[in-house]
Structure formats: structure tokens, C-alpha cells
Short mmCIF file of C-alpha atoms and ligand atoms in Angstrom, two decimals:
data_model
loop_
_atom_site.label_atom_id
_atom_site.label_comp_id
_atom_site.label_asym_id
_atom_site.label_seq_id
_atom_site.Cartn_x
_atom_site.Cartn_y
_atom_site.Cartn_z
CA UNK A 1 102.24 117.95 112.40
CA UNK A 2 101.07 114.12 112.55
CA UNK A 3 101.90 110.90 111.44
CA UNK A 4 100.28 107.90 110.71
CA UNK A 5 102.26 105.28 111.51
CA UNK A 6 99.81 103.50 113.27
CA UNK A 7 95.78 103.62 113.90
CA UNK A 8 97.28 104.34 117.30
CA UNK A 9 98.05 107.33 115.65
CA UNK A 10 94.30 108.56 115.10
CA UNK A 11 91.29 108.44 117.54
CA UNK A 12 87.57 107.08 116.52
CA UNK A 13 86.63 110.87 115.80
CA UNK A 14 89.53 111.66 113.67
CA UNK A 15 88.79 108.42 111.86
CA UNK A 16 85.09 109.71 110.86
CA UNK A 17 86.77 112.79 110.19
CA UNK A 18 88.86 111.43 107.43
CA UNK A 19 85.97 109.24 106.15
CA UNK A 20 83.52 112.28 106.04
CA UNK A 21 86.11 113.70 103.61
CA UNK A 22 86.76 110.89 101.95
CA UNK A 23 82.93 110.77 101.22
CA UNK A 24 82.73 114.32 99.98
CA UNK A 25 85.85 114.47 97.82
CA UNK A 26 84.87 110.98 95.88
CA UNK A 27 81.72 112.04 95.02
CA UNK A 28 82.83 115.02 93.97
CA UNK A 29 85.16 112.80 91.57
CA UNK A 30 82.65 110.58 90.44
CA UNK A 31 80.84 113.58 89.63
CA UNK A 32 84.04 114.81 87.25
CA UNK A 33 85.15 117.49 90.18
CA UNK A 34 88.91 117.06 91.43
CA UNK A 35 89.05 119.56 94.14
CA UNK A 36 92.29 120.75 94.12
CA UNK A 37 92.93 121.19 98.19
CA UNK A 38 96.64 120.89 98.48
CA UNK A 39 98.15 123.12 95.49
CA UNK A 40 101.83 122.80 95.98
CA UNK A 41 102.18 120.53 98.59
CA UNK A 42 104.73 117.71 98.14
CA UNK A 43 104.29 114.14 98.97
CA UNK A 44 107.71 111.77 98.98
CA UNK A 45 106.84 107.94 97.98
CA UNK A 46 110.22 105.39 99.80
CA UNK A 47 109.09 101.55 99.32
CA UNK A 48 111.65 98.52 100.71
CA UNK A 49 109.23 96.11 98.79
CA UNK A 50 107.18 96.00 95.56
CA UNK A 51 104.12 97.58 95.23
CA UNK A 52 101.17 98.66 92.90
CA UNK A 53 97.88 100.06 94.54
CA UNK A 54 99.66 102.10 97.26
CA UNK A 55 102.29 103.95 95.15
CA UNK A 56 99.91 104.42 92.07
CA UNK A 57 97.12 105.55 94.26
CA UNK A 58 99.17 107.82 96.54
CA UNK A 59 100.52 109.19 93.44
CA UNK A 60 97.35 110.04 91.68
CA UNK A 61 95.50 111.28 95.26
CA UNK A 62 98.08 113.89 94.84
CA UNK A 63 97.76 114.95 91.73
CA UNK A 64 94.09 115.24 92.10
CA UNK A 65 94.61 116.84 94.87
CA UNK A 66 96.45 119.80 93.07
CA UNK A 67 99.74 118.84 94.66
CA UNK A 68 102.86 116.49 93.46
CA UNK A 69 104.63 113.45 94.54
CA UNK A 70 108.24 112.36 94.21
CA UNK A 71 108.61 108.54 94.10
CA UNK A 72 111.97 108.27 95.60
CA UNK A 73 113.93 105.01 94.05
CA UNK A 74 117.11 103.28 94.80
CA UNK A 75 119.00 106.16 93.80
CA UNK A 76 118.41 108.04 97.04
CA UNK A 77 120.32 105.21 99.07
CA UNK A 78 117.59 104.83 101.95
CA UNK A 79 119.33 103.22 104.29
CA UNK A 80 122.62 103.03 102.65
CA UNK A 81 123.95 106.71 101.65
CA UNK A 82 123.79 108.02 105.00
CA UNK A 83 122.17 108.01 108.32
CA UNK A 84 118.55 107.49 109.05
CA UNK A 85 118.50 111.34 110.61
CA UNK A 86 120.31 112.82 107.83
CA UNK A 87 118.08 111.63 105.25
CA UNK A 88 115.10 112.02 106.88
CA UNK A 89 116.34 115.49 108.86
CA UNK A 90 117.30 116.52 104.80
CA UNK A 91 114.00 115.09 102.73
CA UNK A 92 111.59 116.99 105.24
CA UNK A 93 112.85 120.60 104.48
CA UNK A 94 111.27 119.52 100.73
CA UNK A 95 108.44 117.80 100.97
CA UNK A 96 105.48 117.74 103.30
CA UNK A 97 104.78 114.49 103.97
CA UNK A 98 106.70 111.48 103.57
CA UNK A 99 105.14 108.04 103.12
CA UNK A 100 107.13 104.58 103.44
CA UNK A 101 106.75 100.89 103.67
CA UNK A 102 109.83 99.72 105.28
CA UNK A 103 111.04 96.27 106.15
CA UNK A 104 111.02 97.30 110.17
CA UNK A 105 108.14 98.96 111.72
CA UNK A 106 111.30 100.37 113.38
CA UNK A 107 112.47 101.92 110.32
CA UNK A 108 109.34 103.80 110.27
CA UNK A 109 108.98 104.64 113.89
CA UNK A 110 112.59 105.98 113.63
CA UNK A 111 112.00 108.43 110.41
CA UNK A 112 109.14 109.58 111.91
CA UNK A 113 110.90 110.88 115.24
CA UNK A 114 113.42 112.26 113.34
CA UNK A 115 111.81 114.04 110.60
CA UNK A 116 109.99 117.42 111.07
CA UNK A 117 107.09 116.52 108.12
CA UNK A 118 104.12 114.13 108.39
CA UNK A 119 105.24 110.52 107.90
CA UNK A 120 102.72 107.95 106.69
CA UNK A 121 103.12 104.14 107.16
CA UNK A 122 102.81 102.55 103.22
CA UNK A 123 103.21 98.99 105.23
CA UNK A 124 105.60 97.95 107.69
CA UNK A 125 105.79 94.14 109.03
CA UNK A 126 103.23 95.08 111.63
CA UNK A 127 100.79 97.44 110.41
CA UNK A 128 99.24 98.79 106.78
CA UNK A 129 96.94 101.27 108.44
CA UNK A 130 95.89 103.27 104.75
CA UNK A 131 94.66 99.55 103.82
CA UNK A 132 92.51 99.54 106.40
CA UNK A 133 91.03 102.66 106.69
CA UNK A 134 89.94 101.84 102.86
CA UNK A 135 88.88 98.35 104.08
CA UNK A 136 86.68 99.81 106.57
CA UNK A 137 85.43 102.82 104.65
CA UNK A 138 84.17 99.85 102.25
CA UNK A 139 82.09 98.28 104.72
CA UNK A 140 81.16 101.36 105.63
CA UNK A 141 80.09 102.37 102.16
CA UNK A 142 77.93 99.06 101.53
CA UNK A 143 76.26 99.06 105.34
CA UNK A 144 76.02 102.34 106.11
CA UNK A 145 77.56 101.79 109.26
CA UNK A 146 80.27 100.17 111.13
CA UNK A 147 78.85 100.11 114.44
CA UNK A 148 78.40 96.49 115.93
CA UNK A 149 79.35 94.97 112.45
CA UNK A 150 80.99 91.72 112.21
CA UNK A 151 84.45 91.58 110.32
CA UNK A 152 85.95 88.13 110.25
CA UNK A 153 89.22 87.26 109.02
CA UNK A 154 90.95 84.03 108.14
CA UNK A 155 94.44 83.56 107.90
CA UNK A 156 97.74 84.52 109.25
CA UNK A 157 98.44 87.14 112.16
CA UNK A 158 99.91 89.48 110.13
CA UNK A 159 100.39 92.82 109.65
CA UNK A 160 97.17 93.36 108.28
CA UNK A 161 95.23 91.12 111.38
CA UNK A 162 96.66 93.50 113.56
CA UNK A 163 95.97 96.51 112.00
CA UNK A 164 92.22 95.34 111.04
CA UNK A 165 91.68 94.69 114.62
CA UNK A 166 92.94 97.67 116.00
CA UNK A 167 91.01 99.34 113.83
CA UNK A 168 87.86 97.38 113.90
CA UNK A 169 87.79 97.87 117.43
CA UNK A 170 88.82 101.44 117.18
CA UNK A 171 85.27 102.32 115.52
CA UNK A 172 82.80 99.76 117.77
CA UNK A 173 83.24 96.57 115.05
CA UNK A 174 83.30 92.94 116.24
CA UNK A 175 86.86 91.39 114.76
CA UNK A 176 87.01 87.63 114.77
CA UNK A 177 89.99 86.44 113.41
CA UNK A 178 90.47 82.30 112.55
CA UNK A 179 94.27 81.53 112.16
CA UNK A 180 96.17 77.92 112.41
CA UNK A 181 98.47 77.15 115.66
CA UNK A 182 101.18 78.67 115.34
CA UNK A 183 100.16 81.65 113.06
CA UNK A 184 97.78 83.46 116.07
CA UNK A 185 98.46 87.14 116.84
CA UNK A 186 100.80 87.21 119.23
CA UNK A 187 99.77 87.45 123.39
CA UNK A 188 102.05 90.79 123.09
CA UNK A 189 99.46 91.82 119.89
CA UNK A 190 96.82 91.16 122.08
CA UNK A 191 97.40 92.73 124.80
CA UNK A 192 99.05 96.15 122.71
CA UNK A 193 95.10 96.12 121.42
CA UNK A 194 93.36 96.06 124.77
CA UNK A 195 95.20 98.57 125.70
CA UNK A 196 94.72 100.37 122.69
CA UNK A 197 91.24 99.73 122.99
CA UNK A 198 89.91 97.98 125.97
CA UNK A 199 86.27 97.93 124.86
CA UNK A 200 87.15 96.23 121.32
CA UNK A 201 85.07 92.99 120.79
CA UNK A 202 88.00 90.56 119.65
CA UNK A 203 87.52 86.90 118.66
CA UNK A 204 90.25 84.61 118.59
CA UNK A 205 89.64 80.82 117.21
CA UNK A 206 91.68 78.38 115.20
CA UNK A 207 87.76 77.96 113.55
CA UNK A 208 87.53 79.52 110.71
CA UNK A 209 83.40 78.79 110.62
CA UNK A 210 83.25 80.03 114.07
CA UNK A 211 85.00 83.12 112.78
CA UNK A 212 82.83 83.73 109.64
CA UNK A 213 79.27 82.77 111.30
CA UNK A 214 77.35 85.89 111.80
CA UNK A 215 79.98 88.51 109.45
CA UNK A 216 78.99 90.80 107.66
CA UNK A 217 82.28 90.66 105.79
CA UNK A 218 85.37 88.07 105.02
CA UNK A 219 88.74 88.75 104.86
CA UNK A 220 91.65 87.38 104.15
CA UNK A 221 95.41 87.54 103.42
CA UNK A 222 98.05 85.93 101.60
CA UNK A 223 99.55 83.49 103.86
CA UNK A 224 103.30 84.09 102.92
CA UNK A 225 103.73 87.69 103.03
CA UNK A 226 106.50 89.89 101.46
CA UNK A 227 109.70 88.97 102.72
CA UNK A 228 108.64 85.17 103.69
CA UNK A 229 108.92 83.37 100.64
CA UNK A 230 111.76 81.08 101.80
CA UNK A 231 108.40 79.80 103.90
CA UNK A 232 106.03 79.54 101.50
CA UNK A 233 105.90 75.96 100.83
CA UNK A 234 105.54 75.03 104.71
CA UNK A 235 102.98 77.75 105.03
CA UNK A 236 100.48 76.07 102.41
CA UNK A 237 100.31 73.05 104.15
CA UNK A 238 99.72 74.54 107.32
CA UNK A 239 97.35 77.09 106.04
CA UNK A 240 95.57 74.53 103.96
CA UNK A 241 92.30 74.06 105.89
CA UNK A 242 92.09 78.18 106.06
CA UNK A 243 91.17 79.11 102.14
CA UNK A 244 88.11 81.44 101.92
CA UNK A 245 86.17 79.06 99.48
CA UNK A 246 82.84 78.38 98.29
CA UNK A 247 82.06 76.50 101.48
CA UNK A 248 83.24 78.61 103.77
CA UNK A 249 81.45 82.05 102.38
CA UNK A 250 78.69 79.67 102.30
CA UNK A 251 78.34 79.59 106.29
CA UNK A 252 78.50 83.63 106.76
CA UNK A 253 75.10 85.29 105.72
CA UNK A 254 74.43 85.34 102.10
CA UNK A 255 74.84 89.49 101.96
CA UNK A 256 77.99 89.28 103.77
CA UNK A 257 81.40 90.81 101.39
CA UNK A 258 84.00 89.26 100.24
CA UNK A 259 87.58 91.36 100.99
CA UNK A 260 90.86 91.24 100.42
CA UNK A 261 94.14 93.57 100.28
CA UNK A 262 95.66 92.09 97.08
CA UNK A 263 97.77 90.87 96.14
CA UNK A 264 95.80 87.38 96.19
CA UNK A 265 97.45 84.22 95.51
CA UNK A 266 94.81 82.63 93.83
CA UNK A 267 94.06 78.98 94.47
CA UNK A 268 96.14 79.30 97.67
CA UNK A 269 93.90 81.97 100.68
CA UNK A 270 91.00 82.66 98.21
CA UNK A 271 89.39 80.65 95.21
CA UNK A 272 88.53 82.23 91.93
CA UNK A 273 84.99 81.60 92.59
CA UNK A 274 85.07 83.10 95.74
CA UNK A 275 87.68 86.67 94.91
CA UNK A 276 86.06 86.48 91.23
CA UNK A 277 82.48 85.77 92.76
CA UNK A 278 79.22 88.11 93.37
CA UNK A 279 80.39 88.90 96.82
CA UNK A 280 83.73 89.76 96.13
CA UNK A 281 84.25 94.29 96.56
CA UNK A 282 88.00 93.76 96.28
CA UNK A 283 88.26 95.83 93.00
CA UNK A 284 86.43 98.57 94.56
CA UNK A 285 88.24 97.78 97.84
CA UNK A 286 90.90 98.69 95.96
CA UNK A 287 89.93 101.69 94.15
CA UNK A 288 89.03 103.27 97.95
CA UNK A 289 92.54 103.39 98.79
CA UNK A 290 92.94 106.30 96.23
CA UNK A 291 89.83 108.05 98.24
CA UNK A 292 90.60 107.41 101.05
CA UNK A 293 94.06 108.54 100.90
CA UNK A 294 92.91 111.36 99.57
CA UNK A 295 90.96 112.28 103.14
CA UNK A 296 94.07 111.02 105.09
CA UNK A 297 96.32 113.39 102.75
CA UNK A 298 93.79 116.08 103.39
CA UNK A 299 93.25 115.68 106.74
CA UNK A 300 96.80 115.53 107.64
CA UNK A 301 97.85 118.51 105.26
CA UNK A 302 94.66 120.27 103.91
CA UNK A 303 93.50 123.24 106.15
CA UNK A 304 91.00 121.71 108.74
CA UNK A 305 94.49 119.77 109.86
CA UNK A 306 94.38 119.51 113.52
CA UNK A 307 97.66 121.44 114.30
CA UNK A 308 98.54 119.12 117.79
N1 CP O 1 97.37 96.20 99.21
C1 CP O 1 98.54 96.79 98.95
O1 CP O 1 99.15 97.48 99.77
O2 CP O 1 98.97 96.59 97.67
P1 CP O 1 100.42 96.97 97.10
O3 CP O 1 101.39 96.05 97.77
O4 CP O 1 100.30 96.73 95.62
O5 CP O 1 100.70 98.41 97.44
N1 NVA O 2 100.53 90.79 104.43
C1 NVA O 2 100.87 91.26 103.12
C2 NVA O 2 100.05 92.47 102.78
C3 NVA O 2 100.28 93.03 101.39
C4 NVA O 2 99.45 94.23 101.10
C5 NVA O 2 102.35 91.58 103.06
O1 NVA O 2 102.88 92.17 104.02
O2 NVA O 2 103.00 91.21 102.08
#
């Protein structure tokens, strides 16, 4: 039984592994084929926070899939009823695998331990591994290969910085990430990822040209994430020199993609020209986190599951 709370959680190998089936069951769906690999298995859906693209497209992974999912709302007091252990201890006898974005990483850490199914990080204040293993099976898709490419991001050292760098690094990608003073990943971040990863080819500037020359892909995030609205206002002005615009796409190479996790805040990390513009893959970016999911759910459930 595994989790994925993490890309701690999963090793460069496993990683191809889920992208290898990720490849194999999309086209298969493009082609009109949903291959129905887990018929009867359960997945339970807990969210803290709003959310559209990784509920719906958990949900209809496991459907396609052949199995169900249970989207578990308010009623089920998470984190009110009862204990952590009794709920989780109880949901885990149903379902198979369990998949939450919590307002702790703790929260998530802590279900995990004490459940005895697979437990899947939906987003947690420090990491939103699913989005990146779609992120990076997009580059993937439109390069061929991930090896020695350049991923820069601009923006805040968030939750999904430090998951796109752990996992940039994880499969032999150059990460150079541009954030304001103040907004950096953390010197405890940075030194969790080399020794994650000691190899990982990390750039840290407060430059966001110096981050984008060279990429062959741009990233960014919005700069008040959920839960931080009370900041917002303060965050735009010291954010205000970081939007992916015109300008700045303009000085990485003209093939390189435009990416984000959405939701964008228009006008605010990303223009309309730029998130609306020829270089922009977030809509497929987003459609890959149904796929993809669909190779983590298989991988972690189907029959090749590694049984450690
Ligand atoms: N990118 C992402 O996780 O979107 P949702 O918040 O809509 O799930
Ligand atoms: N950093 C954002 C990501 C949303 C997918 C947040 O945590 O709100």
C-alpha cells in the first residue's frame, strides 16, 4: 500500500512508470477506449478548500477507470465529528484510496499514518504533487523528453514551487525559480530538496529574465493562494514586477510553453495575451490531470502496483 503525499513519495522510475501508463491509457481514450482497470475499486474525494479540476477529474478518472468515487462533503465532519484516527481508521475499511487537500500538510501526513488505504495529497500548503506530475507529463508530451529541460517559474514559493522543483529535479530538469524578497522558498525548502535530490539543478534569483532565459517552459502561480486573501492587496504590490507578460515570454525562446495550474487571476501573475496566447498549454495542462491521475490511480491500485 502507498501514498502520495509527496514526490518524496515516488522515485524517478516509478515516475516514468506512471507516465508510461498515463501514455497508453489516454490514447486509448482519445481513441474512444476507456479501459476499465479498477472495476470496483473505491476512491474517497475530502477537500478543506474549493476546487474544480482536481475533484472533477479524480472523479471522472474513476469512472473511466471502471471504479467509483465518493466525494465526501461537510456532512462527514472531517475534523470535527471525531478524531483524526477514527475517521480515517473507519473510511479505509470502505474505500481504497483516499485523496485530500487539507489546510495542513500535517493533516495529510497524519491520515496517511493512520489509515490502512492509499492516501493521495489533492493539495496541502506545501505540496500539489498530482499537479505536477500533469505539469511535467505536459512538457513531456510537447518535447519528448524531460531530460536537461529548462522549467522556469515566476512567482511566489509556494506549494506548487516546491513541489515543481522537487519534481523537476526528481526526473534530471533544470528548475529556476524568480520570486520577490521575501516570497523565496524557504533555506529549510532548500535544503529538504537537496536532500531529496542532491543532483537537482536548482536556480534561485529575484530575476525573473534570468529565470526565463534559456526555458523551455514558464510557469507561474497565483500570488495569493487559498487561504491568504486577507494578503492579497500587499501581495500585488510586491509581486508587481513578477507578471508573466508579453515582455517577459518575449526573452525565453520563442517555442518555449506557457503553464499554469489555474486558477489564474488574470491581469494580476499572467496577462490575457500571454494565458490566452499561442504559447499558452494550460487548457490541455489541465485536461492531463484527468490522465495522469488515471496512471497514478492505476499505478497505486491497478495490478502492476508495487506491493512495498
Ligand atoms: N489546479 C488545481 O488544483 O485546481 P483546483 O483547485 O480547481 O482543483
Ligand atoms: N498555490 C495555489 C495553487 C492552486 C492550485 C493555492 O494553493 O491556492
Amino acid at each position: 500500500m502507498r501514498n502520495l503525499i509527496t514526490l518524496a513519495d515516488v522515485t524517478r522510475r516509478e515516475i516514468e512508470q506512471i507516465f508510461s501508463i498515463t501514455e497508453d491509457l489516454k490514447a486509448k481514450y482519445e481513441a474512444g477506449t476507456r479501459e476499465p482497470l479498477l472495476p470496483g475499486r473505491v476512491l474517497a474525494l475530502l477537500f478543506e478548500k474549493p476546487s474544480l479540476r482536481t475533484r472533477v477529474s479524480f472523479e471522472a478518472a474513476m469512472t473511466h477507470l471502471g471504479g467509483n468515487s465518493l466525494f465526501l462533503s461537510d456532512d462527514v465532519g472531517f475534523g470535527k465529528r471525531e478524531s483524526l484516527g477514527d475517521f480515517g481508521r473507519v473510511l479505509s475499511q470502505y474505500v481504497d484510496a483516499i485523496v485530500v487537500r487539507a489546510k495542513q500538510h500535517e493533516v495529510v501526513q497524519r491520515l496517511a499514518e493512520l489509515t490502512s488505504c492509499s492516501v493521495i495529497n489533492g493539495l496541502t500548503d506545501r505540496a500539489h504533487p498530482c499537479q505536477v506530475l500533469a505539469d511535467l507529463y505536459t512538457m513531456r508530451e510537447i518535447h519528448g523528453t524531460l531530460s536537461g529541460v529548462k522549467l522556469a517559474y515566476v512567482g511566489d514559493g509556494n506549494n506548487m514551487a516546491r513541489s515543481l522543483a522537487l519534481g523537476c529535479g526528481k526526473l534530471g530538469m533544470v528548475f529556476a525559480i524568480a520570486s520577490p524578497a521575501g516570497y523565496e522558498l524557504s533555506e529549510a525548502d532548500r535544503e529538504w530538496l537537496s536532500q531529496q535530490v542532491p543532483e537537482a539543478q536548482l536556480i534561485f534569483t529575484q530575476d525573473p529574465a534570468e529565470a526565463v532565459e534559456g526555458a523551455a517552459g514558464v510557469y507561474t502561480d497565483v500570488w495569493a493562494s487559498m487561504g491568504q486573501e486577507a494578503q492579497r492587496a500587499q501581495r500585488c504590490q510586491d509581486f508587481a514586477n513578477y507578471q508573466v507578460n508579453a515582455e517577459l515570454l518575449a526573452q525565453a525562446p520563442g517555442e518555449a510553453c506557457f503553464l499554469h495550474c489555474l486558477p489564474a487571476r488574470r491581469g494580476e501573475e499572467v496577462t490575457d495575451e500571454v494565458i490566452d496566447g499561442p504559447q499558452s498549454v494550460v487548457v490541455p495542462q489541465a485536461g492531463n490531470r484527468m490522465h495522469v491521475q488515471k496512471g497514478i490511480l492505476a499505478w497505486l491500485l491497478g495490478p502492476q502496483t508495487n506491493p512495498e
